[in-house]
């Protein structure tokens, strides 16, 4: 994602999901839980933009590392 805006994040993630053959529900819900700790949250892309690139990536890396345990 070049510019860290809700619109750019949305476009990039949806393009990635389409390339992998995943629907948004299966692909975005795990990101929501990893970022917020809840399956119900404010809009995902706006939340990612508000958190900022560094915080978003840190939270995703932390969640990913827990899957390896």
Short mmCIF file of N, CA and C in Angstrom, two decimals:
data_model
loop_
_atom_site.label_atom_id
_atom_site.label_comp_id
_atom_site.label_asym_id
_atom_site.label_seq_id
_atom_site.Cartn_x
_atom_site.Cartn_y
_atom_site.Cartn_z
N UNK A 1 0.86 -1.17 0.00
CA UNK A 1 0.00 0.00 0.00
C UNK A 1 0.90 1.23 0.00
N UNK A 2 0.72 2.06 -0.99
CA UNK A 2 1.52 3.28 -1.06
C UNK A 2 1.07 4.30 -0.04
N UNK A 3 0.00 4.99 -0.34
CA UNK A 3 -0.56 5.98 0.58
C UNK A 3 -1.42 5.25 1.60
N UNK A 4 -1.20 5.51 2.89
CA UNK A 4 -1.90 4.78 3.95
C UNK A 4 -3.23 5.45 4.27
N UNK A 5 -4.19 5.27 3.37
CA UNK A 5 -5.54 5.81 3.57
C UNK A 5 -6.51 4.64 3.55
N UNK A 6 -7.70 4.86 4.09
CA UNK A 6 -8.71 3.80 4.10
C UNK A 6 -9.00 3.31 2.69
N UNK A 7 -9.07 4.21 1.74
CA UNK A 7 -9.38 3.83 0.35
C UNK A 7 -8.27 2.99 -0.26
N UNK A 8 -7.02 3.38 -0.04
CA UNK A 8 -5.89 2.65 -0.60
C UNK A 8 -5.76 1.27 0.06
N UNK A 9 -5.96 1.21 1.35
CA UNK A 9 -5.90 -0.07 2.07
C UNK A 9 -7.00 -1.00 1.56
N UNK A 10 -8.20 -0.47 1.43
CA UNK A 10 -9.34 -1.23 0.92
C UNK A 10 -9.02 -1.82 -0.45
N UNK A 11 -8.56 -0.99 -1.36
CA UNK A 11 -8.27 -1.45 -2.73
C UNK A 11 -7.18 -2.51 -2.73
N UNK A 12 -6.13 -2.31 -1.96
CA UNK A 12 -5.02 -3.25 -1.93
C UNK A 12 -5.43 -4.60 -1.34
N UNK A 13 -6.15 -4.56 -0.24
CA UNK A 13 -6.56 -5.81 0.39
C UNK A 13 -7.57 -6.58 -0.45
N UNK A 14 -8.51 -5.87 -1.04
CA UNK A 14 -9.49 -6.55 -1.89
C UNK A 14 -8.84 -7.14 -3.14
N UNK A 15 -7.87 -6.46 -3.71
CA UNK A 15 -7.15 -7.00 -4.87
C UNK A 15 -6.38 -8.25 -4.48
N UNK A 16 -5.78 -8.22 -3.30
CA UNK A 16 -5.04 -9.38 -2.81
C UNK A 16 -5.97 -10.56 -2.56
N UNK A 17 -7.11 -10.30 -1.96
CA UNK A 17 -8.08 -11.37 -1.71
C UNK A 17 -8.56 -11.99 -3.02
N UNK A 18 -8.84 -11.15 -3.99
CA UNK A 18 -9.30 -11.65 -5.29
C UNK A 18 -8.23 -12.50 -5.95
N UNK A 19 -6.98 -12.07 -5.88
CA UNK A 19 -5.88 -12.83 -6.46
C UNK A 19 -5.72 -14.20 -5.79
N UNK A 20 -6.08 -14.29 -4.52
CA UNK A 20 -5.96 -15.54 -3.78
C UNK A 20 -7.25 -16.36 -3.81
N UNK A 21 -8.28 -15.81 -4.42
CA UNK A 21 -9.54 -16.53 -4.52
C UNK A 21 -10.32 -16.59 -3.21
N UNK A 22 -10.11 -15.60 -2.35
CA UNK A 22 -10.82 -15.55 -1.07
C UNK A 22 -11.92 -14.50 -1.12
N UNK A 23 -13.03 -14.79 -0.45
CA UNK A 23 -14.06 -13.76 -0.37
C UNK A 23 -13.71 -12.84 0.81
N UNK A 24 -14.23 -11.62 0.80
CA UNK A 24 -13.90 -10.67 1.86
C UNK A 24 -14.20 -11.17 3.27
N UNK A 25 -15.28 -11.88 3.46
CA UNK A 25 -15.62 -12.36 4.81
C UNK A 25 -14.52 -13.26 5.36
N UNK A 26 -14.04 -14.18 4.56
CA UNK A 26 -13.00 -15.11 5.04
C UNK A 26 -11.64 -14.44 5.13
N UNK A 27 -11.41 -13.45 4.29
CA UNK A 27 -10.10 -12.83 4.27
C UNK A 27 -9.94 -11.64 5.19
N UNK A 28 -11.01 -10.89 5.40
CA UNK A 28 -10.90 -9.67 6.20
C UNK A 28 -11.21 -9.88 7.68
N UNK A 29 -12.05 -10.85 7.98
CA UNK A 29 -12.42 -11.07 9.39
C UNK A 29 -11.21 -11.43 10.25
N UNK A 30 -10.31 -12.28 9.79
CA UNK A 30 -9.11 -12.55 10.61
C UNK A 30 -8.26 -11.29 10.84
N UNK A 31 -8.21 -10.41 9.85
CA UNK A 31 -7.47 -9.16 10.04
C UNK A 31 -8.13 -8.30 11.10
N UNK A 32 -9.45 -8.24 11.07
CA UNK A 32 -10.19 -7.46 12.06
C UNK A 32 -9.89 -7.96 13.48
N UNK A 33 -9.94 -9.26 13.66
CA UNK A 33 -9.69 -9.84 14.98
C UNK A 33 -8.23 -9.60 15.40
N UNK A 34 -7.31 -9.75 14.45
CA UNK A 34 -5.90 -9.53 14.77
C UNK A 34 -5.64 -8.07 15.17
N UNK A 35 -6.31 -7.15 14.53
CA UNK A 35 -6.07 -5.73 14.81
C UNK A 35 -6.81 -5.22 16.03
N UNK A 36 -8.03 -5.70 16.24
CA UNK A 36 -8.86 -5.12 17.30
C UNK A 36 -9.10 -6.06 18.48
N UNK A 37 -8.86 -7.35 18.27
CA UNK A 37 -9.14 -8.32 19.32
C UNK A 37 -10.60 -8.71 19.39
N UNK A 38 -11.38 -8.29 18.40
CA UNK A 38 -12.81 -8.55 18.40
C UNK A 38 -13.32 -8.78 16.98
N UNK A 39 -14.34 -9.60 16.86
CA UNK A 39 -14.95 -9.84 15.54
C UNK A 39 -15.88 -8.69 15.16
N UNK A 40 -16.20 -7.84 16.11
CA UNK A 40 -17.06 -6.68 15.86
C UNK A 40 -16.24 -5.44 16.20
N UNK A 41 -16.13 -4.53 15.23
CA UNK A 41 -15.32 -3.34 15.45
C UNK A 41 -15.78 -2.23 14.50
N UNK A 42 -15.21 -1.06 14.68
CA UNK A 42 -15.47 -0.01 13.70
C UNK A 42 -14.98 -0.47 12.32
N UNK A 43 -15.29 0.25 11.28
CA UNK A 43 -14.88 -0.16 9.94
C UNK A 43 -13.38 -0.48 9.87
N UNK A 44 -13.07 -1.61 9.27
CA UNK A 44 -11.70 -2.12 9.26
C UNK A 44 -10.70 -1.18 8.60
N UNK A 45 -10.99 -0.73 7.40
CA UNK A 45 -10.02 0.07 6.67
C UNK A 45 -9.79 1.42 7.33
N UNK A 46 -10.85 2.00 7.86
CA UNK A 46 -10.72 3.26 8.58
C UNK A 46 -9.92 3.06 9.87
N UNK A 47 -10.13 1.92 10.51
CA UNK A 47 -9.37 1.61 11.73
C UNK A 47 -7.89 1.47 11.42
N UNK A 48 -7.58 0.79 10.33
CA UNK A 48 -6.19 0.62 9.93
C UNK A 48 -5.55 1.96 9.61
N UNK A 49 -6.26 2.82 8.92
CA UNK A 49 -5.74 4.14 8.59
C UNK A 49 -5.51 4.96 9.86
N UNK A 50 -6.45 4.89 10.81
CA UNK A 50 -6.34 5.64 12.05
C UNK A 50 -5.18 5.13 12.91
N UNK A 51 -4.99 3.82 12.93
CA UNK A 51 -3.88 3.25 13.70
C UNK A 51 -2.53 3.64 13.12
N UNK A 52 -2.49 3.81 11.81
CA UNK A 52 -1.23 4.10 11.13
C UNK A 52 -0.57 2.82 10.66
N UNK A 53 0.30 2.97 9.68
CA UNK A 53 0.98 1.82 9.08
C UNK A 53 1.78 1.02 10.12
N UNK A 54 2.60 1.69 10.91
CA UNK A 54 3.48 0.98 11.84
C UNK A 54 2.69 0.21 12.89
N UNK A 55 1.71 0.84 13.50
CA UNK A 55 0.92 0.14 14.52
C UNK A 55 0.12 -1.01 13.92
N UNK A 56 -0.44 -0.80 12.73
CA UNK A 56 -1.20 -1.87 12.07
C UNK A 56 -0.30 -3.06 11.80
N UNK A 57 0.86 -2.81 11.21
CA UNK A 57 1.76 -3.92 10.88
C UNK A 57 2.30 -4.61 12.13
N UNK A 58 2.55 -3.84 13.17
CA UNK A 58 3.00 -4.44 14.44
C UNK A 58 1.94 -5.38 15.00
N UNK A 59 0.70 -4.95 15.00
CA UNK A 59 -0.39 -5.79 15.51
C UNK A 59 -0.57 -7.05 14.66
N UNK A 60 -0.46 -6.90 13.34
CA UNK A 60 -0.60 -8.07 12.47
C UNK A 60 0.55 -9.05 12.68
N UNK A 61 1.76 -8.53 12.80
CA UNK A 61 2.92 -9.41 13.04
C UNK A 61 2.78 -10.13 14.38
N UNK A 62 2.32 -9.43 15.38
CA UNK A 62 2.13 -10.04 16.71
C UNK A 62 1.10 -11.16 16.64
N UNK A 63 0.01 -10.92 15.95
CA UNK A 63 -1.03 -11.97 15.80
C UNK A 63 -0.48 -13.15 15.02
N UNK A 64 0.29 -12.88 13.97
CA UNK A 64 0.87 -13.96 13.18
C UNK A 64 1.84 -14.79 14.00
N UNK A 65 2.62 -14.14 14.85
CA UNK A 65 3.57 -14.88 15.68
C UNK A 65 2.86 -15.79 16.67
N UNK A 66 1.67 -15.41 17.11
CA UNK A 66 0.90 -16.25 18.02
C UNK A 66 0.39 -17.51 17.34
N UNK A 67 0.18 -17.44 16.03
CA UNK A 67 -0.25 -18.62 15.29
C UNK A 67 0.87 -19.65 15.21
N UNK A 68 2.10 -19.20 15.26
CA UNK A 68 3.25 -20.10 15.17
C UNK A 68 3.52 -20.82 16.48
N UNK A 69 2.95 -20.33 17.59
CA UNK A 69 3.20 -20.95 18.91
C UNK A 69 2.53 -22.30 19.03
#
